[in-house]
PDB file of C-alpha atoms in Angstrom:
ATOM      1  CA  MET N   1       0.001  -0.032  -0.028  1.00 60.00           C
ATOM      2  CA  ILE N   2       2.816   2.453   0.915  1.00 61.00           C
ATOM      3  CA  LEU N   3       4.736   1.539  -2.276  1.00 52.00           C
ATOM      4  CA  HIS N   4       1.607   2.186  -4.306  1.00 53.00           C
ATOM      5  CA  ARG N   5       1.164   5.614  -2.815  1.00 60.00           C
ATOM      6  CA  VAL N   6       4.846   6.487  -3.285  1.00 50.00           C
ATOM      7  CA  GLY N   7       4.508   5.319  -6.973  1.00 56.00           C
ATOM      8  CA  ILE N   8       1.524   7.591  -7.502  1.00 60.00           C
ATOM      9  CA  ALA N   9       3.258  10.542  -5.834  1.00 53.00           C
ATOM     10  CA  LEU N  10       6.287  10.058  -8.085  1.00 50.00           C
ATOM     11  CA  ALA N  11       4.142   9.851 -11.171  1.00 52.00           C
ATOM     12  CA  VAL N  12       2.324  13.051 -10.243  1.00 50.00           C
ATOM     13  CA  ALA N  13       5.631  14.840  -9.511  1.00 50.00           C
ATOM     14  CA  LEU N  14       7.049  13.686 -12.853  1.00 46.00           C
ATOM     15  CA  ILE N  15       4.021  14.890 -14.797  1.00 54.00           C
ATOM     16  CA  ALA N  16       4.193  18.252 -13.012  1.00 48.00           C
ATOM     17  CA  LEU N  17       7.872  18.592 -13.724  1.00 44.00           C
ATOM     18  CA  ILE N  18       7.319  17.838 -17.445  1.00 46.00           C
ATOM     19  CA  GLY N  19       4.501  20.387 -17.500  1.00 46.00           C
ATOM     20  CA  LEU N  20       6.755  23.098 -16.025  1.00 43.00           C
ATOM     21  CA  TRP N  21       9.498  22.243 -18.554  1.00 40.00           C
ATOM     22  CA  ILE N  22       7.114  22.566 -21.481  1.00 43.00           C
ATOM     23  CA  ALA N  23       5.799  25.901 -20.091  1.00 42.00           C
ATOM     24  CA  ALA N  24       9.410  27.169 -19.757  1.00 40.00           C
ATOM     25  CA  LEU N  25      10.201  26.202 -23.366  1.00 37.00           C
ATOM     26  CA  THR N  26       7.181  28.006 -24.806  1.00 36.00           C
ATOM     27  CA  LEU N  27       6.364  30.921 -22.500  1.00 36.00           C
ATOM     28  CA  LEU N  28       9.488  32.320 -20.962  1.00 35.00           C
ATOM     29  CA  PRO N  29      11.207  35.136 -22.912  1.00 35.00           C
ATOM     30  CA  GLY N  30      14.505  34.031 -24.376  1.00 35.00           C
ATOM     31  CA  ALA N  31      13.965  30.367 -23.544  1.00 33.00           C
ATOM     32  CA  PRO N  32      15.372  27.912 -26.083  1.00 34.00           C
ATOM     33  CA  GLY N  33      12.743  26.258 -28.236  1.00 32.00           C
ATOM     34  CA  GLY N  34      10.308  29.135 -28.526  1.00 31.00           C
ATOM     35  CA  PHE N  35       7.989  28.722 -31.529  1.00 29.00           C
ATOM     36  CA  GLY N  36       6.873  31.045 -34.408  1.00 31.00           C
ATOM     37  CA  ARG N  37       8.212  33.798 -36.569  1.00 38.00           C
ATOM     38  CA  ALA N  38       7.788  36.616 -34.074  1.00 38.00           C
ATOM     39  CA  PRO N  39      10.191  37.253 -31.217  1.00 39.00           C
ATOM     40  CA  LEU N  40       9.145  36.617 -27.661  1.00 35.00           C
ATOM     41  CA  GLU N  41      10.252  40.069 -26.599  1.00 49.00           C
ATOM     42  CA  THR N  42       8.280  42.797 -28.267  1.00 60.00           C
ATOM     43  CA  PRO N  43       9.259  45.943 -30.113  1.00 63.00           C
ATOM     44  CA  THR N  44       6.691  47.966 -28.143  1.00 56.00           C
ATOM     45  CA  GLY N  45       8.146  47.691 -24.668  1.00 57.00           C
ATOM     46  CA  GLY N  46       6.002  44.722 -23.649  1.00 55.00           C
ATOM     47  CA  ALA N  47       2.849  45.427 -25.556  1.00 53.00           C
ATOM     48  CA  THR N  48       1.690  42.972 -28.247  1.00 63.00           C
ATOM     49  CA  MET N  49       0.891  45.447 -30.956  1.00 83.00           C
ATOM     50  CA  LEU N  50       2.387  48.343 -32.798  1.00 92.00           C
ATOM     51  CA  ARG N  51       0.276  51.304 -33.856  1.00 93.00           C
ATOM     52  CA  VAL N  52      -0.860  51.015 -37.464  1.00 95.00           C
ATOM     53  CA  PRO N  53       1.561  53.306 -39.212  1.00 96.00           C
ATOM     54  CA  VAL N  54      -0.835  54.721 -41.838  1.00 97.00           C
ATOM     55  CA  ALA N  55      -3.733  56.984 -40.859  1.00 97.00           C
ATOM     56  CA  ALA N  56      -7.247  55.597 -41.344  1.00 92.00           C
ATOM     57  CA  VAL N  57      -6.119  52.100 -42.208  1.00 95.00           C
ATOM     58  CA  PRO N  58      -7.864  49.542 -39.996  1.00 93.00           C
ATOM     59  CA  ARG N  59      -5.895  46.572 -38.679  1.00 91.00           C
ATOM     60  CA  GLY N  60      -8.150  44.231 -40.578  1.00 89.00           C
ATOM     61  CA  ALA N  61      -7.090  45.789 -43.916  1.00 90.00           C
ATOM     62  CA  ILE N  62      -3.404  44.882 -43.366  1.00 90.00           C
ATOM     63  CA  ARG N  63      -2.247  41.836 -45.331  1.00 89.00           C
ATOM     64  CA  ASP N  64       0.678  39.608 -44.582  1.00 86.00           C
ATOM     65  CA  SER N  65       3.277  40.066 -47.365  1.00 83.00           C
ATOM     66  CA  TRP N  66       6.338  38.765 -45.498  1.00 83.00           C
ATOM     67  CA  GLY N  67       8.260  36.379 -47.667  1.00 75.00           C
ATOM     68  CA  ASP N  68       6.393  37.192 -50.880  1.00 74.00           C
ATOM     69  CA  PRO N  69       8.619  36.937 -53.919  1.00 68.00           C
ATOM     70  CA  ARG N  70      10.152  40.190 -55.246  1.00 72.00           C
ATOM     71  CA  ASP N  71      12.372  40.954 -58.248  1.00 66.00           C
ATOM     72  CA  ASN N  72      11.002  37.961 -60.206  1.00 72.00           C
ATOM     73  CA  GLY N  73      11.585  35.638 -57.303  1.00 71.00           C
ATOM     74  CA  LEU N  74      15.177  36.650 -56.682  1.00 71.00           C
ATOM     75  CA  ARG N  75      14.532  37.805 -53.157  1.00 74.00           C
ATOM     76  CA  ALA N  76      11.881  37.568 -50.441  1.00 72.00           C
ATOM     77  CA  HIS N  77       9.981  40.532 -49.119  1.00 75.00           C
ATOM     78  CA  HIS N  78      11.058  41.491 -45.603  1.00 85.00           C
ATOM     79  CA  GLY N  79       8.326  43.772 -44.354  1.00 87.00           C
ATOM     80  CA  THR N  80       4.613  44.494 -44.447  1.00 89.00           C
ATOM     81  CA  ASP N  81       3.126  46.686 -47.194  1.00 93.00           C
ATOM     82  CA  VAL N  82       0.246  48.882 -46.046  1.00 94.00           C
ATOM     83  CA  ILE N  83      -1.831  50.001 -49.074  1.00 94.00           C
ATOM     84  CA  ALA N  84      -3.231  53.495 -48.890  1.00 96.00           C
ATOM     85  CA  PRO N  85      -3.959  56.478 -51.214  1.00 97.00           C
ATOM     86  CA  ALA N  86      -1.100  58.830 -52.095  1.00 97.00           C
ATOM     87  CA  ASN N  87      -0.171  61.346 -49.412  1.00 97.00           C
ATOM     88  CA  THR N  88      -2.070  59.551 -46.624  1.00 97.00           C
ATOM     89  CA  PRO N  89      -0.272  60.457 -43.337  1.00 98.00           C
ATOM     90  CA  VAL N  90       2.374  57.977 -42.166  1.00 98.00           C
ATOM     91  CA  LEU N  91       2.520  57.798 -38.359  1.00 98.00           C
ATOM     92  CA  ALA N  92       5.126  56.465 -35.897  1.00 97.00           C
ATOM     93  CA  ALA N  93       4.204  52.893 -34.988  1.00 95.00           C
ATOM     94  CA  ALA N  94       5.997  53.250 -31.637  1.00 94.00           C
ATOM     95  CA  ALA N  95       8.024  55.790 -29.690  1.00 95.00           C
ATOM     96  CA  GLY N  96      11.668  56.289 -30.599  1.00 96.00           C
ATOM     97  CA  ARG N  97      14.198  58.625 -32.245  1.00 97.00           C
ATOM     98  CA  ILE N  98      14.703  59.386 -35.868  1.00 98.00           C
ATOM     99  CA  GLU N  99      17.882  57.503 -36.536  1.00 96.00           C
ATOM    100  CA  LYS N 100      18.290  58.187 -40.299  1.00 97.00           C
ATOM    101  CA  LEU N 101      16.522  60.019 -43.167  1.00 98.00           C
ATOM    102  CA  TRP N 102      17.504  58.122 -46.277  1.00 94.00           C
ATOM    103  CA  THR N 103      16.903  57.883 -49.978  1.00 95.00           C
ATOM    104  CA  SER N 104      17.770  54.786 -51.949  1.00 92.00           C
ATOM    105  CA  VAL N 105      16.866  53.083 -55.236  1.00 92.00           C
ATOM    106  CA  ALA N 106      14.888  50.322 -53.468  1.00 85.00           C
ATOM    107  CA  GLY N 107      13.274  52.160 -50.635  1.00 88.00           C
ATOM    108  CA  GLY N 108      12.946  55.596 -52.209  1.00 93.00           C
ATOM    109  CA  THR N 109      12.338  58.324 -49.619  1.00 96.00           C
ATOM    110  CA  ALA N 110      12.601  56.474 -46.324  1.00 96.00           C
ATOM    111  CA  LEU N 111      13.386  56.868 -42.620  1.00 97.00           C
ATOM    112  CA  TYR N 112      14.459  54.783 -39.725  1.00 97.00           C
ATOM    113  CA  VAL N 113      13.183  55.231 -36.183  1.00 97.00           C
ATOM    114  CA  ARG N 114      15.137  53.551 -33.325  1.00 96.00           C
ATOM    115  CA  SER N 115      13.351  52.405 -30.097  1.00 95.00           C
ATOM    116  CA  PRO N 116      14.366  54.158 -26.899  1.00 95.00           C
ATOM    117  CA  ASP N 117      16.302  51.042 -25.758  1.00 94.00           C
ATOM    118  CA  ARG N 118      17.962  50.798 -29.192  1.00 94.00           C
ATOM    119  CA  ARG N 119      16.820  47.169 -29.585  1.00 94.00           C
ATOM    120  CA  TRP N 120      14.458  47.732 -32.466  1.00 94.00           C
ATOM    121  CA  THR N 121      14.510  49.782 -35.684  1.00 95.00           C
ATOM    122  CA  TYR N 122      11.323  50.694 -37.447  1.00 96.00           C
ATOM    123  CA  TYR N 123      11.657  51.281 -41.238  1.00 95.00           C
ATOM    124  CA  TYR N 124       9.245  53.394 -43.254  1.00 98.00           C
ATOM    125  CA  ALA N 125       9.824  53.330 -47.081  1.00 94.00           C
ATOM    126  CA  HIS N 126       8.394  54.581 -50.401  1.00 95.00           C
ATOM    127  CA  LEU N 127       7.333  57.875 -48.808  1.00 97.00           C
ATOM    128  CA  ALA N 128       6.091  60.792 -50.924  1.00 97.00           C
ATOM    129  CA  GLY N 129       7.890  63.056 -48.448  1.00 97.00           C
ATOM    130  CA  TYR N 130       8.690  63.737 -44.837  1.00 98.00           C
ATOM    131  CA  ALA N 131       6.612  65.626 -42.312  1.00 98.00           C
ATOM    132  CA  PRO N 132       7.565  69.363 -42.181  1.00 97.00           C
ATOM    133  CA  GLY N 133      10.567  69.903 -39.949  1.00 97.00           C
ATOM    134  CA  LEU N 134      11.280  66.206 -39.415  1.00 98.00           C
ATOM    135  CA  HIS N 135      14.998  65.682 -38.736  1.00 98.00           C
ATOM    136  CA  GLU N 136      17.575  63.152 -37.572  1.00 98.00           C
ATOM    137  CA  GLY N 137      17.803  62.878 -33.780  1.00 97.00           C
ATOM    138  CA  GLN N 138      14.238  63.966 -33.248  1.00 98.00           C
ATOM    139  CA  ALA N 139      12.253  62.118 -30.590  1.00 98.00           C
ATOM    140  CA  VAL N 140       8.856  60.833 -31.685  1.00 97.00           C
ATOM    141  CA  ASN N 141       5.883  59.210 -29.915  1.00 96.00           C
ATOM    142  CA  ALA N 142       3.612  56.617 -31.263  1.00 94.00           C
ATOM    143  CA  GLY N 143       1.117  58.349 -33.576  1.00 95.00           C
ATOM    144  CA  ASP N 144       3.407  61.313 -34.497  1.00 97.00           C
ATOM    145  CA  LEU N 145       3.367  62.384 -38.132  1.00 98.00           C
ATOM    146  CA  LEU N 146       6.510  61.144 -39.941  1.00 98.00           C
ATOM    147  CA  GLY N 147       5.601  61.600 -43.605  1.00 98.00           C
ATOM    148  CA  PHE N 148       3.196  60.625 -46.367  1.00 98.00           C
ATOM    149  CA  VAL N 149       2.452  57.492 -48.352  1.00 97.00           C
ATOM    150  CA  GLY N 150       4.097  57.502 -51.780  1.00 96.00           C
ATOM    151  CA  ASP N 151       5.406  55.311 -54.600  1.00 96.00           C
ATOM    152  CA  THR N 152       9.112  56.214 -54.522  1.00 95.00           C
ATOM    153  CA  GLY N 153      11.988  53.766 -55.002  1.00 86.00           C
ATOM    154  CA  ASN N 154      11.098  50.448 -56.505  1.00 82.00           C
ATOM    155  CA  ALA N 155       7.432  50.566 -55.405  1.00 86.00           C
ATOM    156  CA  GLY N 156       6.393  51.258 -59.017  1.00 85.00           C
ATOM    157  CA  ALA N 157       4.556  54.307 -60.298  1.00 91.00           C
ATOM    158  CA  GLY N 158       1.101  54.513 -58.865  1.00 90.00           C
ATOM    159  CA  ASN N 159       1.634  51.615 -56.447  1.00 87.00           C
ATOM    160  CA  PHE N 160       1.027  53.760 -53.365  1.00 96.00           C
ATOM    161  CA  HIS N 161       1.859  52.021 -50.099  1.00 94.00           C
ATOM    162  CA  LEU N 162       4.063  52.186 -47.016  1.00 96.00           C
ATOM    163  CA  HIS N 163       6.674  49.479 -46.753  1.00 93.00           C
ATOM    164  CA  PHE N 164       7.038  48.938 -42.955  1.00 96.00           C
ATOM    165  CA  GLY N 165      10.043  47.026 -41.774  1.00 94.00           C
ATOM    166  CA  LEU N 166      10.990  45.833 -38.310  1.00 93.00           C
ATOM    167  CA  THR N 167      14.587  44.893 -37.227  1.00 91.00           C
ATOM    168  CA  ARG N 168      15.845  43.547 -33.976  1.00 94.00           C
ATOM    169  CA  THR N 169      19.234  45.131 -33.083  1.00 94.00           C
ATOM    170  CA  THR N 170      21.691  45.396 -30.328  1.00 94.00           C
ATOM    171  CA  PRO N 171      22.218  48.826 -28.854  1.00 94.00           C
ATOM    172  CA  GLU N 172      25.648  49.204 -30.460  1.00 95.00           C
ATOM    173  CA  GLN N 173      24.528  48.300 -34.010  1.00 94.00           C
ATOM    174  CA  HIS N 174      23.876  50.918 -36.737  1.00 92.00           C
ATOM    175  CA  TRP N 175      20.479  51.691 -38.300  1.00 89.00           C
ATOM    176  CA  TYR N 176      21.251  49.448 -41.268  1.00 90.00           C
ATOM    177  CA  GLN N 177      22.211  46.380 -39.209  1.00 93.00           C
ATOM    178  CA  GLY N 178      20.213  43.806 -37.311  1.00 93.00           C
ATOM    179  CA  GLU N 179      17.878  40.892 -37.868  1.00 93.00           C
ATOM    180  CA  ASP N 180      14.697  41.455 -39.872  1.00 91.00           C
ATOM    181  CA  VAL N 181      11.569  40.366 -38.022  1.00 91.00           C
ATOM    182  CA  ASP N 182       8.085  39.905 -39.488  1.00 91.00           C
ATOM    183  CA  PRO N 183       6.075  43.030 -38.424  1.00 91.00           C
ATOM    184  CA  TYR N 184       2.681  41.657 -39.555  1.00 90.00           C
ATOM    185  CA  PRO N 185       1.588  40.025 -36.186  1.00 89.00           C
ATOM    186  CA  TYR N 186       2.382  43.297 -34.368  1.00 90.00           C
ATOM    187  CA  LEU N 187       0.497  45.441 -36.955  1.00 90.00           C
ATOM    188  CA  ALA N 188      -2.508  43.256 -37.566  1.00 87.00           C
ATOM    189  CA  GLY N 189      -3.194  42.516 -33.939  1.00 78.00           C
ATOM    190  CA  LYS N 190      -2.818  38.694 -34.395  1.00 67.00           C
ATOM    191  CA  PRO N 191      -1.873  36.645 -31.401  1.00 54.00           C
ATOM    192  CA  LEU N 192       1.861  36.292 -31.100  1.00 50.00           C
ATOM    193  CA  PRO N 193       3.168  32.731 -31.398  1.00 48.00           C
ATOM    194  CA  ARG N 194       4.627  31.413 -28.116  1.00 40.00           C
TER     195      ARG N 194
END
Protein backbone atom coordinates (compact mmCIF):
# COMPACT_ATOMS: atom_id res chain seq x y z
CA MET A 1 0.00 0.00 0.00
CA ILE A 2 2.79 2.45 0.91
CA LEU A 3 4.74 1.54 -2.24
CA HIS A 4 1.58 2.17 -4.32
CA ARG A 5 1.16 5.67 -2.81
CA VAL A 6 4.85 6.47 -3.33
CA GLY A 7 4.53 5.35 -6.96
CA ILE A 8 1.50 7.59 -7.52
CA ALA A 9 3.26 10.54 -5.86
CA LEU A 10 6.32 10.04 -8.06
CA ALA A 11 4.16 9.84 -11.19
CA VAL A 12 2.32 13.06 -10.26
CA ALA A 13 5.63 14.83 -9.52
CA LEU A 14 7.06 13.66 -12.86
CA ILE A 15 4.01 14.90 -14.78
CA ALA A 16 4.19 18.28 -12.98
CA LEU A 17 7.90 18.58 -13.78
CA ILE A 18 7.30 17.81 -17.46
CA GLY A 19 4.50 20.41 -17.53
CA LEU A 20 6.77 23.07 -16.02
CA TRP A 21 9.52 22.22 -18.53
CA ILE A 22 7.11 22.58 -21.49
CA ALA A 23 5.81 25.88 -20.11
CA ALA A 24 9.37 27.18 -19.75
CA LEU A 25 10.22 26.22 -23.34
CA THR A 26 7.19 27.94 -24.80
CA LEU A 27 6.37 30.88 -22.52
CA LEU A 28 9.51 32.32 -20.97
CA PRO A 29 11.21 35.12 -22.92
CA GLY A 30 14.52 34.03 -24.39
CA ALA A 31 13.99 30.36 -23.52
CA PRO A 32 15.36 27.92 -26.09
CA GLY A 33 12.76 26.26 -28.24
CA GLY A 34 10.30 29.15 -28.56
CA PHE A 35 7.96 28.74 -31.52
CA GLY A 36 6.86 31.03 -34.37
CA ARG A 37 8.23 33.79 -36.57
CA ALA A 38 7.75 36.63 -34.09
CA PRO A 39 10.18 37.25 -31.23
CA LEU A 40 9.12 36.61 -27.66
CA GLU A 41 10.26 40.06 -26.58
CA THR A 42 8.26 42.78 -28.24
CA PRO A 43 9.25 45.93 -30.10
CA THR A 44 6.72 47.95 -28.13
CA GLY A 45 8.16 47.71 -24.65
CA GLY A 46 6.01 44.73 -23.64
CA ALA A 47 2.82 45.45 -25.57
CA THR A 48 1.74 42.96 -28.21
CA MET A 49 0.89 45.45 -30.96
CA LEU A 50 2.41 48.35 -32.79
CA ARG A 51 0.28 51.28 -33.86
CA VAL A 52 -0.92 51.03 -37.47
CA PRO A 53 1.59 53.33 -39.21
CA VAL A 54 -0.83 54.71 -41.84
CA ALA A 55 -3.72 56.98 -40.84
CA ALA A 56 -7.26 55.63 -41.32
CA VAL A 57 -6.10 52.10 -42.22
CA PRO A 58 -7.87 49.55 -39.99
CA ARG A 59 -5.88 46.60 -38.67
CA GLY A 60 -8.14 44.22 -40.60
CA ALA A 61 -7.05 45.78 -43.91
CA ILE A 62 -3.40 44.89 -43.38
CA ARG A 63 -2.27 41.82 -45.33
CA ASP A 64 0.70 39.60 -44.59
CA SER A 65 3.28 40.09 -47.35
CA TRP A 66 6.32 38.75 -45.46
CA GLY A 67 8.28 36.36 -47.66
CA ASP A 68 6.39 37.20 -50.86
CA PRO A 69 8.63 36.96 -53.93
CA ARG A 70 10.16 40.19 -55.24
CA ASP A 71 12.36 40.96 -58.28
CA ASN A 72 10.98 37.97 -60.23
CA GLY A 73 11.57 35.64 -57.28
CA LEU A 74 15.20 36.66 -56.70
CA ARG A 75 14.51 37.81 -53.15
CA ALA A 76 11.87 37.54 -50.44
CA HIS A 77 9.94 40.52 -49.08
CA HIS A 78 11.05 41.51 -45.57
CA GLY A 79 8.31 43.77 -44.34
CA THR A 80 4.60 44.49 -44.45
CA ASP A 81 3.14 46.67 -47.19
CA VAL A 82 0.28 48.87 -46.02
CA ILE A 83 -1.79 49.98 -49.01
CA ALA A 84 -3.23 53.52 -48.89
CA PRO A 85 -3.94 56.47 -51.20
CA ALA A 86 -1.10 58.82 -52.12
CA ASN A 87 -0.19 61.35 -49.44
CA THR A 88 -2.03 59.54 -46.62
CA PRO A 89 -0.26 60.47 -43.36
CA VAL A 90 2.37 57.99 -42.14
CA LEU A 91 2.51 57.80 -38.35
CA ALA A 92 5.09 56.47 -35.90
CA ALA A 93 4.21 52.88 -34.99
CA ALA A 94 6.02 53.24 -31.66
CA ALA A 95 8.05 55.76 -29.71
CA GLY A 96 11.68 56.30 -30.60
CA ARG A 97 14.17 58.65 -32.20
CA ILE A 98 14.68 59.41 -35.90
CA GLU A 99 17.90 57.54 -36.57
CA LYS A 100 18.25 58.21 -40.30
CA LEU A 101 16.53 60.02 -43.16
CA TRP A 102 17.50 58.10 -46.27
CA THR A 103 16.91 57.90 -50.00
CA SER A 104 17.76 54.76 -51.97
CA VAL A 105 16.90 53.07 -55.25
CA ALA A 106 14.93 50.33 -53.47
CA GLY A 107 13.21 52.17 -50.62
CA GLY A 108 12.95 55.58 -52.21
CA THR A 109 12.33 58.29 -49.63
CA ALA A 110 12.61 56.44 -46.33
CA LEU A 111 13.39 56.85 -42.65
CA TYR A 112 14.49 54.75 -39.72
CA VAL A 113 13.21 55.21 -36.16
CA ARG A 114 15.14 53.55 -33.31
CA SER A 115 13.36 52.42 -30.14
CA PRO A 116 14.37 54.17 -26.88
CA ASP A 117 16.31 51.05 -25.73
CA ARG A 118 17.96 50.79 -29.20
CA ARG A 119 16.87 47.16 -29.56
CA TRP A 120 14.43 47.77 -32.45
CA THR A 121 14.48 49.76 -35.68
CA TYR A 122 11.26 50.70 -37.48
CA TYR A 123 11.68 51.28 -41.24
CA TYR A 124 9.25 53.40 -43.27
CA ALA A 125 9.82 53.34 -47.06
CA HIS A 126 8.37 54.57 -50.39
CA LEU A 127 7.33 57.88 -48.80
CA ALA A 128 6.10 60.78 -50.93
CA GLY A 129 7.90 63.07 -48.47
CA TYR A 130 8.69 63.75 -44.83
CA ALA A 131 6.59 65.66 -42.31
CA PRO A 132 7.56 69.35 -42.20
CA GLY A 133 10.55 69.91 -39.94
CA LEU A 134 11.32 66.20 -39.42
CA HIS A 135 15.03 65.71 -38.70
CA GLU A 136 17.55 63.11 -37.56
CA GLY A 137 17.82 62.88 -33.78
CA GLN A 138 14.20 63.99 -33.26
CA ALA A 139 12.25 62.10 -30.58
CA VAL A 140 8.85 60.81 -31.69
CA ASN A 141 5.90 59.23 -29.91
CA ALA A 142 3.57 56.60 -31.28
CA GLY A 143 1.13 58.35 -33.60
CA ASP A 144 3.38 61.31 -34.48
CA LEU A 145 3.38 62.35 -38.13
CA LEU A 146 6.49 61.14 -39.96
CA GLY A 147 5.62 61.59 -43.62
CA PHE A 148 3.20 60.65 -46.38
CA VAL A 149 2.45 57.50 -48.39
CA GLY A 150 4.09 57.50 -51.79
CA ASP A 151 5.42 55.31 -54.59
CA THR A 152 9.12 56.24 -54.52
CA GLY A 153 11.95 53.76 -54.98
CA ASN A 154 11.07 50.41 -56.49
CA ALA A 155 7.40 50.59 -55.42
CA GLY A 156 6.37 51.25 -59.02
CA ALA A 157 4.56 54.31 -60.33
CA GLY A 158 1.06 54.51 -58.88
CA ASN A 159 1.62 51.60 -56.45
CA PHE A 160 1.05 53.75 -53.37
CA HIS A 161 1.86 52.03 -50.12
CA LEU A 162 4.04 52.18 -47.04
CA HIS A 163 6.65 49.46 -46.74
CA PHE A 164 7.03 48.94 -42.97
CA GLY A 165 10.03 46.97 -41.75
CA LEU A 166 11.01 45.83 -38.29
CA THR A 167 14.56 44.94 -37.26
CA ARG A 168 15.84 43.54 -33.97
CA THR A 169 19.19 45.12 -33.10
CA THR A 170 21.69 45.37 -30.32
CA PRO A 171 22.25 48.85 -28.85
CA GLU A 172 25.67 49.22 -30.49
CA GLN A 173 24.51 48.29 -34.01
CA HIS A 174 23.86 50.90 -36.69
CA TRP A 175 20.49 51.69 -38.29
CA TYR A 176 21.27 49.45 -41.28
CA GLN A 177 22.23 46.39 -39.19
CA GLY A 178 20.23 43.81 -37.28
CA GLU A 179 17.88 40.90 -37.88
CA ASP A 180 14.68 41.43 -39.88
CA VAL A 181 11.53 40.39 -38.03
CA ASP A 182 8.07 39.90 -39.52
CA PRO A 183 6.08 42.98 -38.41
CA TYR A 184 2.69 41.62 -39.54
CA PRO A 185 1.59 40.06 -36.21
CA TYR A 186 2.38 43.32 -34.40
CA LEU A 187 0.51 45.46 -36.94
CA ALA A 188 -2.49 43.24 -37.57
CA GLY A 189 -3.15 42.49 -33.92
CA LYS A 190 -2.79 38.75 -34.43
CA PRO A 191 -1.87 36.64 -31.41
CA LEU A 192 1.87 36.28 -31.13
CA PRO A 193 3.20 32.73 -31.38
CA ARG A 194 4.66 31.41 -28.13
